[in-house]
Rosetta silent file (secondary structure, phi, psi, omega in degrees, C-alpha in Angstrom):
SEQUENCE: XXXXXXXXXXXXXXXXXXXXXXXXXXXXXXXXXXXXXXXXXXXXXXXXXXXXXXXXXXXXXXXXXXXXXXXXXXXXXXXXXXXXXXXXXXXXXXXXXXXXXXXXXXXXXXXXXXXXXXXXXXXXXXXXXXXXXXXXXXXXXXXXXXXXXXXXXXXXXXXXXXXXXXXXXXXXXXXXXXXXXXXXXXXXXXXXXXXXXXXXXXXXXXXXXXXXXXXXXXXXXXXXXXXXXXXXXXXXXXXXXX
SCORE:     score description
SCORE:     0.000 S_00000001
   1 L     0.000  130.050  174.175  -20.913    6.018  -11.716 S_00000001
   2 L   -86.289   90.536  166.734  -20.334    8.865   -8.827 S_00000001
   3 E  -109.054  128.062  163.596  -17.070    7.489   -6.960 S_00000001
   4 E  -113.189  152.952 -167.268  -15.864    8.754   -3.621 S_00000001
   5 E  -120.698   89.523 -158.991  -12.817    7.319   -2.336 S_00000001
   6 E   -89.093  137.507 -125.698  -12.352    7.403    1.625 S_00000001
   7 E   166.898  112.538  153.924   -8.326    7.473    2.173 S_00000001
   8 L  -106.450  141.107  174.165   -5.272    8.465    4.225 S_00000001
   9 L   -76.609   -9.363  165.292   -2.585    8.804    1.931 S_00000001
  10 L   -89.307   47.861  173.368   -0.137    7.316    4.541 S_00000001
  11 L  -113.521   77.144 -176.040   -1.988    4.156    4.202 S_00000001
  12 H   -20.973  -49.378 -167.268   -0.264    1.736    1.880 S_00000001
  13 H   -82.075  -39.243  165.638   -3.938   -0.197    0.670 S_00000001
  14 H   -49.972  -16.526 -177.893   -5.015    3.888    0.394 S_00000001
  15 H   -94.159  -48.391  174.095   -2.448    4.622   -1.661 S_00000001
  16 H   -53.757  -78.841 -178.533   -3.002    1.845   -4.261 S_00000001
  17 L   -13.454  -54.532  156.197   -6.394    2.631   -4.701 S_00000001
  18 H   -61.619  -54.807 -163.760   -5.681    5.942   -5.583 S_00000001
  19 H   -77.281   14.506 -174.780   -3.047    5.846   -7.694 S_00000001
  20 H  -104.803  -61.302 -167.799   -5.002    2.714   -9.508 S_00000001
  21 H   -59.401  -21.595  153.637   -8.087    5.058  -10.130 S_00000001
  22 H   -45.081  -81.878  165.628   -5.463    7.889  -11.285 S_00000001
  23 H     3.395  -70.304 -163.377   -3.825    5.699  -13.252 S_00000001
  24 L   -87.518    8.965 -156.205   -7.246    4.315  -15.031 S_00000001
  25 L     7.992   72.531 -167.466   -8.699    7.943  -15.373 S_00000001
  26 L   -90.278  119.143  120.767  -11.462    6.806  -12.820 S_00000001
  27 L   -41.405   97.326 -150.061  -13.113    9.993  -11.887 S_00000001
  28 E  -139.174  155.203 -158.942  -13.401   10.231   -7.897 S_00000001
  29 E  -119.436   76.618  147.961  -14.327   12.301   -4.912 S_00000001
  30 E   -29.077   87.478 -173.555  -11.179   11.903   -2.434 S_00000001
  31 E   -97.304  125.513  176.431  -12.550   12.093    1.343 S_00000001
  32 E   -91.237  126.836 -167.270   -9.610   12.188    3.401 S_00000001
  33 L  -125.158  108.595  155.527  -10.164   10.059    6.591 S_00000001
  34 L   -79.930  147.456 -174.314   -6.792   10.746    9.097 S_00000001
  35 L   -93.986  -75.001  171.611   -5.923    7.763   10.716 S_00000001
  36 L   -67.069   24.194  178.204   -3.732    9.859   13.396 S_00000001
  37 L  -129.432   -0.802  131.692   -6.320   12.120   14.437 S_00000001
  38 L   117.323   62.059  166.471   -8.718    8.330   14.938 S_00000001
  39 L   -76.224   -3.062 -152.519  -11.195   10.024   12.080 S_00000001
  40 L  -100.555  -12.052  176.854  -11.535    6.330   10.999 S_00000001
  41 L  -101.207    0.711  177.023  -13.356    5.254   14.555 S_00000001
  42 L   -36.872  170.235  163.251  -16.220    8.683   14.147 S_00000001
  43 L   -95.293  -12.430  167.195  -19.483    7.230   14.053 S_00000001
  44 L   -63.269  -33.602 -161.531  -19.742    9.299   10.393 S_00000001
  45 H  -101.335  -27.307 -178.097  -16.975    6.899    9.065 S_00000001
  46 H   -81.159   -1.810  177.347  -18.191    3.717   10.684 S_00000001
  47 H   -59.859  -46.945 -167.661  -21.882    4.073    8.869 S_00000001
  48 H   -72.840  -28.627  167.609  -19.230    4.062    5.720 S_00000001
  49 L  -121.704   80.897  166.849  -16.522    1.141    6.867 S_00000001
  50 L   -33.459  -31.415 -168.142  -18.180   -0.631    9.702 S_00000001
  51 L   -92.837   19.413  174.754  -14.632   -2.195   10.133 S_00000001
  52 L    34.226   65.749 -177.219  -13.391    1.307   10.683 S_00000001
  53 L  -151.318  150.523  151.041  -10.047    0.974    8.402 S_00000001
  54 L   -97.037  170.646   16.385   -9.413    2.573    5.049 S_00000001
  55 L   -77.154  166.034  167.843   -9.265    2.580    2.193 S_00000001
  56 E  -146.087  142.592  164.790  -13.295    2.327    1.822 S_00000001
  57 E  -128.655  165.380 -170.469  -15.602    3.508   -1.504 S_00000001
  58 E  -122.990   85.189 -154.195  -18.996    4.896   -1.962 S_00000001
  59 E   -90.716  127.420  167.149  -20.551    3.938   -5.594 S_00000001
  60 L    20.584   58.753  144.797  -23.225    6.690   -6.534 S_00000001
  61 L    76.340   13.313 -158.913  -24.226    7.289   -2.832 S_00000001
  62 L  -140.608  -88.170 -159.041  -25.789    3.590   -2.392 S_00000001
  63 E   -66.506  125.321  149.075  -22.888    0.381   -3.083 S_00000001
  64 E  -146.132  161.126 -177.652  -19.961    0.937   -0.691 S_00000001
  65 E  -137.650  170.213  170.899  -17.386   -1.606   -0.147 S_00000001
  66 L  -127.842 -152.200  174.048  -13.832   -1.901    1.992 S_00000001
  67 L    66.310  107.152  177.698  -10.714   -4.088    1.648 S_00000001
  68 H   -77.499  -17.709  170.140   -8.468   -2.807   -0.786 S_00000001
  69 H   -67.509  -57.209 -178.678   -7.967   -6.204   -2.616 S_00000001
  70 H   -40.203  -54.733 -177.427  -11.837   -6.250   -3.010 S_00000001
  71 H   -57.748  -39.923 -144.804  -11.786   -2.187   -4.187 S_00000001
  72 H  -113.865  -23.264  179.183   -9.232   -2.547   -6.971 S_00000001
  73 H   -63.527  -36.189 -152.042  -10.798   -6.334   -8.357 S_00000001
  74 H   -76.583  -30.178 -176.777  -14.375   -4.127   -8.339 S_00000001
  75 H   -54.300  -50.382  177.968  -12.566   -1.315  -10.101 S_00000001
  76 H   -35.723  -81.487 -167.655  -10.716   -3.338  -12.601 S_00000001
  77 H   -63.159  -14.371  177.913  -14.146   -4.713  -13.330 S_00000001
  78 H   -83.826  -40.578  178.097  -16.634   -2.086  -13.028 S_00000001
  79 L  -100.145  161.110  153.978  -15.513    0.802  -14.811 S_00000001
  80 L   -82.482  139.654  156.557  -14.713    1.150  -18.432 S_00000001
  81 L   130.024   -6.513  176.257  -11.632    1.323  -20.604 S_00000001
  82 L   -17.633  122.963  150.440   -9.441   -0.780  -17.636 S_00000001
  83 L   -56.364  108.805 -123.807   -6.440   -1.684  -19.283 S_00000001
  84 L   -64.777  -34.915 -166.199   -6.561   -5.557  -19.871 S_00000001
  85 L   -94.603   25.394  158.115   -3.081   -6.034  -17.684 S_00000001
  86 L   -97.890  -43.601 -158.586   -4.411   -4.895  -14.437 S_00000001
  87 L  -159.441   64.961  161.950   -6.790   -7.621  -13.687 S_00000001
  88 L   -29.616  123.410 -159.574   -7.199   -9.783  -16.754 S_00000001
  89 L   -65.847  -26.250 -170.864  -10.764  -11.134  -18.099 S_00000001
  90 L   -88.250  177.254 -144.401   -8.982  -14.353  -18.537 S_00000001
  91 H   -73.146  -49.346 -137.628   -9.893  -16.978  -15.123 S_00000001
  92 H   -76.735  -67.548 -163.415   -6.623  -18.781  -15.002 S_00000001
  93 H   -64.538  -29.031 -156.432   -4.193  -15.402  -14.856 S_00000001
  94 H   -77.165  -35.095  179.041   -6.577  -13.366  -12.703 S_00000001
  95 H   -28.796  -79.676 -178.682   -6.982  -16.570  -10.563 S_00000001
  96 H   -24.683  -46.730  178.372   -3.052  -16.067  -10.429 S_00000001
  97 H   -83.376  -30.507  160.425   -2.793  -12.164   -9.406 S_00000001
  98 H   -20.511  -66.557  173.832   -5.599  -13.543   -6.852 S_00000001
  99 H   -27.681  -80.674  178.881   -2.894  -15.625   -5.907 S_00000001
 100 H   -76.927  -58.776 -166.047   -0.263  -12.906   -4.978 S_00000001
 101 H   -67.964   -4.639  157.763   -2.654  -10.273   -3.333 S_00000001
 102 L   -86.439   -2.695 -160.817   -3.761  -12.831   -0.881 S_00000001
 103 L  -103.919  -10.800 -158.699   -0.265  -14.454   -0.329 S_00000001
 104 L  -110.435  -18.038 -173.549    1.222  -10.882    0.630 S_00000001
 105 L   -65.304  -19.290 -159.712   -1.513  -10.157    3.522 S_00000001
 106 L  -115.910   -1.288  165.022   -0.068  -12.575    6.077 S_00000001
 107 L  -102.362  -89.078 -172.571    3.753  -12.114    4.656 S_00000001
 108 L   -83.572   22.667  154.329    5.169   -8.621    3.410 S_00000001
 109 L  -113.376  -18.396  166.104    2.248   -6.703    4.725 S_00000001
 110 H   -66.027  -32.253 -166.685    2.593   -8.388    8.452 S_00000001
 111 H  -106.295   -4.623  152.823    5.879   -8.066    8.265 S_00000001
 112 H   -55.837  -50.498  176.869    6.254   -4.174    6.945 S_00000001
 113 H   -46.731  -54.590 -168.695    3.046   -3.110    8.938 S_00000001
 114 H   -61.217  -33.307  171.904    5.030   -4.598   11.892 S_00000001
 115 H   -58.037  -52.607  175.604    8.361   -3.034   11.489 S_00000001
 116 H   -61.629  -53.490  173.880    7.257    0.151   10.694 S_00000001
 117 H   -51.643  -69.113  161.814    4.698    0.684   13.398 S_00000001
 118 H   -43.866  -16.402 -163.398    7.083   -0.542   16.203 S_00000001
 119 H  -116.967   -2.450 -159.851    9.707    0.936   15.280 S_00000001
 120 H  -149.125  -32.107 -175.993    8.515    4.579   13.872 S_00000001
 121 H   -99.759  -25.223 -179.240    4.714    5.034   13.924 S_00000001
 122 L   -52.319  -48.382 -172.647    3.448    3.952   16.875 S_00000001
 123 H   -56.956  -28.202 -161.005    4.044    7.242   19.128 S_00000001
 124 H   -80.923  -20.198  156.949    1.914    8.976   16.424 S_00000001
 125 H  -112.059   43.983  179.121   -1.378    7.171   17.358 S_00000001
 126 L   110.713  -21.641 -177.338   -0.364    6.864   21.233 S_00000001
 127 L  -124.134  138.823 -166.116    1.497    4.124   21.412 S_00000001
 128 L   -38.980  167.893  176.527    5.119    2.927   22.963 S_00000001
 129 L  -101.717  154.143  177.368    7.646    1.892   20.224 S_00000001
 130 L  -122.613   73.118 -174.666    8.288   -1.970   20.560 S_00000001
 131 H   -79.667   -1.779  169.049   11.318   -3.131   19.556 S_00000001
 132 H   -77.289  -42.411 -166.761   11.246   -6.908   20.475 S_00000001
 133 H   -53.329  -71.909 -173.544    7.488   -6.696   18.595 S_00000001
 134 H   -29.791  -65.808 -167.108    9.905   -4.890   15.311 S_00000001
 135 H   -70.955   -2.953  160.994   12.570   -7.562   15.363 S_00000001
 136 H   -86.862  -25.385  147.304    9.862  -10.152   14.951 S_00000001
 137 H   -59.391  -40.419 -179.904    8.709   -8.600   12.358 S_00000001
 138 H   -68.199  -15.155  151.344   11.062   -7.972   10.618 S_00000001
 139 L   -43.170   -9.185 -158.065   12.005  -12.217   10.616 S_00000001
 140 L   -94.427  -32.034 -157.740    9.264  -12.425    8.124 S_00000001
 141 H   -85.451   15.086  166.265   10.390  -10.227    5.231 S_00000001
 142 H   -96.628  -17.224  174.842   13.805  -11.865    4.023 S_00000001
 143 H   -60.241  -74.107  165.982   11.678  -14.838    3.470 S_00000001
 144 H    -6.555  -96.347  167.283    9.235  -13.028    2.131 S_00000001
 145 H   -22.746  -59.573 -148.757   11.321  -10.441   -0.231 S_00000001
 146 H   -68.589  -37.823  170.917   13.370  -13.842   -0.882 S_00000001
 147 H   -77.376  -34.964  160.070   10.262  -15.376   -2.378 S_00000001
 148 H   -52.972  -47.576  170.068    9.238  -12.716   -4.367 S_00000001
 149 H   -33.171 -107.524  165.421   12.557  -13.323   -6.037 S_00000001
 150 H     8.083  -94.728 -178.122   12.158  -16.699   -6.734 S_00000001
 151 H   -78.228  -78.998 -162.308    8.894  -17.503   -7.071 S_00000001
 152 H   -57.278  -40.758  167.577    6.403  -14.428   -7.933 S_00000001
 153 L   -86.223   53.222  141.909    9.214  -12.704  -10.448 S_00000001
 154 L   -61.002  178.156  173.185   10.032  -15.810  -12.516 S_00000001
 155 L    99.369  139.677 -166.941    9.476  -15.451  -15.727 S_00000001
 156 L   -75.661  -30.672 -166.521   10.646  -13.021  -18.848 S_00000001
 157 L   -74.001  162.100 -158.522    8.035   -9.652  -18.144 S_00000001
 158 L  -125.696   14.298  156.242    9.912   -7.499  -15.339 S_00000001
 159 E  -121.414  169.175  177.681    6.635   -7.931  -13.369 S_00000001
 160 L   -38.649  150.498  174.429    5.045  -10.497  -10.873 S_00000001
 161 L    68.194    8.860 -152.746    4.215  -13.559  -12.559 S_00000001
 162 L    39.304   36.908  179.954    6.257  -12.694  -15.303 S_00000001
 163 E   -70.655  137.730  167.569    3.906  -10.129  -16.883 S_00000001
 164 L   -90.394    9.066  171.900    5.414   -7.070  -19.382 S_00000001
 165 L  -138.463  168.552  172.503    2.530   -4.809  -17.801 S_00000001
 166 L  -104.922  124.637  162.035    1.728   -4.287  -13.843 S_00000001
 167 L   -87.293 -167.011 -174.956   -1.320   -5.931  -12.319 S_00000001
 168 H   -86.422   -3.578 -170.697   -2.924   -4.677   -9.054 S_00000001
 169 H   -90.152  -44.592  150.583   -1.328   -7.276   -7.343 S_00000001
 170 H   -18.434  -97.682  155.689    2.070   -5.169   -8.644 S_00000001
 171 H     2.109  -69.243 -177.312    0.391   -1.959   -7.455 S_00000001
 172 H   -75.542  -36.433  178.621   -0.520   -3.209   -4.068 S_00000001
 173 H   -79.338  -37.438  157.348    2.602   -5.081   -3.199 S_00000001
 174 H   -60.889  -37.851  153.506    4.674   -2.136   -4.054 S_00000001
 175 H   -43.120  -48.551  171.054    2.807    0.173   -2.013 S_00000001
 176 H   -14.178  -84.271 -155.541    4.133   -2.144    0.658 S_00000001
 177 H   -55.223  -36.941  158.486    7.414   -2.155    0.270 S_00000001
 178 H   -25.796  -69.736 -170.423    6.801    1.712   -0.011 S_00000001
 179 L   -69.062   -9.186  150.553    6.185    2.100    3.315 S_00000001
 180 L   -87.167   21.768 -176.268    9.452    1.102    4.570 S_00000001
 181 L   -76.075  -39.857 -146.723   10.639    4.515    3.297 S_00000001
 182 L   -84.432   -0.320 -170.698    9.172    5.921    6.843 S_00000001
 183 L  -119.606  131.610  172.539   12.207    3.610    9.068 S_00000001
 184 L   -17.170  156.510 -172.174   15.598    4.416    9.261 S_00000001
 185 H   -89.746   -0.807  179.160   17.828    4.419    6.767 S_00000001
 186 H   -67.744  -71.298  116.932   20.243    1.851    8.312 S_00000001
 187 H    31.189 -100.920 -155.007   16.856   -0.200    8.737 S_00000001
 188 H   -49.202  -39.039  174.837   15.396    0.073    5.424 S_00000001
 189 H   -29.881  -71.375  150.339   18.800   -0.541    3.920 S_00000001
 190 H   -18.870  -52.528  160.002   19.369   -3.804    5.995 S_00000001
 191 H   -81.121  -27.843 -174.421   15.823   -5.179    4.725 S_00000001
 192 H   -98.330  -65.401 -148.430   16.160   -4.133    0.924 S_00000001
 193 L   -64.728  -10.563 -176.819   19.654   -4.005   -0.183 S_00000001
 194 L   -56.976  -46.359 -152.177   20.105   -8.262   -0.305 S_00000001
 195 L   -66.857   67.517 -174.610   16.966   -7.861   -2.424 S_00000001
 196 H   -61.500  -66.797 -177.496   18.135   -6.805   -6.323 S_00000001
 197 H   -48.156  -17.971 -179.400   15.613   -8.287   -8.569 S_00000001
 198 H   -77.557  -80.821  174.910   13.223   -6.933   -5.829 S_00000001
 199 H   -30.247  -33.741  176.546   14.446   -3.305   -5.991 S_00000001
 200 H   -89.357  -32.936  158.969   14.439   -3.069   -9.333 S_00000001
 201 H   -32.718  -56.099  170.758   11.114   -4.776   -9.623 S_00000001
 202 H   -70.359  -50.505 -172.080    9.593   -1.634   -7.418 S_00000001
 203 H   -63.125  -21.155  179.105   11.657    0.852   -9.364 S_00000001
 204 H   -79.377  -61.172 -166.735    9.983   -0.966  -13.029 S_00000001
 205 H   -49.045  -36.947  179.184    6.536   -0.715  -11.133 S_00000001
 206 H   -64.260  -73.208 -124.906    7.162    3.032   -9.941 S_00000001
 207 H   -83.278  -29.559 -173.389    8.352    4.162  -13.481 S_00000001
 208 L   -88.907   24.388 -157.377    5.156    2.442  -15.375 S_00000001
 209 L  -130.342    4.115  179.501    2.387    3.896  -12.697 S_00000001
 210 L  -105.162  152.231   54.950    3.880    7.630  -13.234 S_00000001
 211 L  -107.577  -11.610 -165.649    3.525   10.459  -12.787 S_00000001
 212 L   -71.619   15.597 -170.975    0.383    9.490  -10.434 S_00000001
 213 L   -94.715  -24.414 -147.001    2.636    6.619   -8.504 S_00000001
 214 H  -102.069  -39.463 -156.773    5.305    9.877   -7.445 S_00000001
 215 H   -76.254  -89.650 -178.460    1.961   12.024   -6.703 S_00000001
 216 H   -29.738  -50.530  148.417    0.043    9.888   -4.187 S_00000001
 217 H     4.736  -91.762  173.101    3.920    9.119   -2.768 S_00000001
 218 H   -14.187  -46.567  147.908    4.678   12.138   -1.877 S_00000001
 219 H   -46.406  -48.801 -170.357    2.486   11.942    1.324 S_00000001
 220 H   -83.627   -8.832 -179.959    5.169    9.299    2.908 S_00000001
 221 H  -109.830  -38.474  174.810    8.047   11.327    2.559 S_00000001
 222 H   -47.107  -67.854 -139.311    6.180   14.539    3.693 S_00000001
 223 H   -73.582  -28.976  170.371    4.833   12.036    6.988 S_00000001
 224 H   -57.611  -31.713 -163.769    9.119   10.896    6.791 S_00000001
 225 H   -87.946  -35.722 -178.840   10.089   14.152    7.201 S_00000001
 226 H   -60.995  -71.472  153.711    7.648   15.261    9.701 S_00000001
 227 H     9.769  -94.808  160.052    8.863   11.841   11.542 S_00000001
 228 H   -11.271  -53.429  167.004   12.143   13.241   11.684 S_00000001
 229 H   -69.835  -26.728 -172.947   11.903   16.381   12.970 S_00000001
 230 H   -62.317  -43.452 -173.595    9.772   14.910   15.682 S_00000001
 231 H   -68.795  -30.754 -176.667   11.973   12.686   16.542 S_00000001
 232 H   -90.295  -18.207 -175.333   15.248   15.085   16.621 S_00000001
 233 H   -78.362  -36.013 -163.716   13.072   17.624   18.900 S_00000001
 234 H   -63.399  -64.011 -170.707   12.345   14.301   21.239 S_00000001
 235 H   -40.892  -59.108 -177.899   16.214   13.761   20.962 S_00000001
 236 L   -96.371   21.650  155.825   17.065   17.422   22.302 S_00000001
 237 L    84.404  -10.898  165.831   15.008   17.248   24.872 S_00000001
 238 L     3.166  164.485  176.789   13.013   20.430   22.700 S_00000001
 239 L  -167.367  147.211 -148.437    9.642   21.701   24.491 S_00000001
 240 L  -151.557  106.982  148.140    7.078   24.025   22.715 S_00000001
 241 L  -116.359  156.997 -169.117    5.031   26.382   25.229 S_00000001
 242 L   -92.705    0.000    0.000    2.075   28.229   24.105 S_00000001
């Protein structure tokens, strides 16, 4: 099968994807769709994602699909040689990683997406920073994180569900938490450090997805740094004429 893979690499569900088809030596066509430059509303990109968001794929110029939970179950299942601990044939566990990649859309991806955006991203597609919008986000994630604990890392395996390999629901939830690299460091600190068993939990997930978890990465600390500078030029009142 002839896969292209439509993608901003500062996109947390863009990020899994890739590094799950790294990962899997999936053989793919990387179309870069920026998100701050609006490439994702063209009329080119909505023939490909009607719902004009990425990640999106294109299976041998015919099947395309969106939704990054959907893309990495079709992957799992679709290509050959998947390793059995991504997405398991049997019903009960995949039922289970089911389980956690649907349980994380309305907790630690509402409440990262929210934090981050308000508090650090917004100016970059146009829009004020919000910091009453931030601190309500940011109520969601000690439950959240707090649950993860608990509940989703029970268990002996040093992954969700107590698994000794990482599923995509691993993958995908760590991208998350990823993405709170891009907010101060007071910030990210503040949200993380309560969390141990979480933190090390990303740091097990990181070390068994490299080198391509470090690769794909790499984009968020470039888009941190760029952040930064932006932000310190804003700060000194800086001006650029041509």
């Amino acid at each position: 099968m002839k896969l292209k893979v439509f993608a901003d690499r500062g996109s947390q569900p863009s990020r899994a994807v890739l590094i799950f088809c790294k990962a899997n030596g999936i053989e793919f066509e990387e179309v870069q769709i920026q998100l701050a430059k609006g490439e994702h509303k063209s009329p080119e990109y909505e023939a490909i994602n009607p719902m004009k968001q990425v990640p999106a794929i294109e299976v041998d110029g015919k099947f395309r699909l969106f939704e990054s939970h959907a893309i990495l179950r079709f992957l799992a299942t679709a290509f050959p040689g998947i390793a059995e601990h991504w997405y398991p044939a049997d019903v009960f566990k995949r039922a289970q990683i089911d389980s956690a990649l649907d349980w994380h859309h309305s907790t630690i991806r509402r409440g990262s997406v929210g934090v981050v955006l308000n508090t650090t991203l917004a100016p970059l597609f146009g829009q004020p920073l919000d910091p009453q919008a931030a601190a309500e986000a940011e109520k969601l994630l000690p439950a959240s994180l707090a649950k993860i604990e608990s509940f989703w890392l029970k268990g002996d395996g040093p992954f969700l569900l107590g698994n000794s390999e990482p599923s995509i629901a691993d993958l995908r939830l760590v991208c998350e938490i990823m993405q709170l690299e891009l907010v101060d460091e007071k910030l990210q600190k503040r949200i993380l450090d309560p969390y141990e068993k979480v933190r090390k939990w990303v740091e097990d997930t990181k070390k068994a997805i490299q080198p391509h978890f470090d690769e794909i990465h790499a984009a968020v600390f470039q888009n941190k740094e760029m952040i930064k500078k932006a932000l310190a030029g804003a700060g000194s009142g800086e001006t650029k004429t041509g």
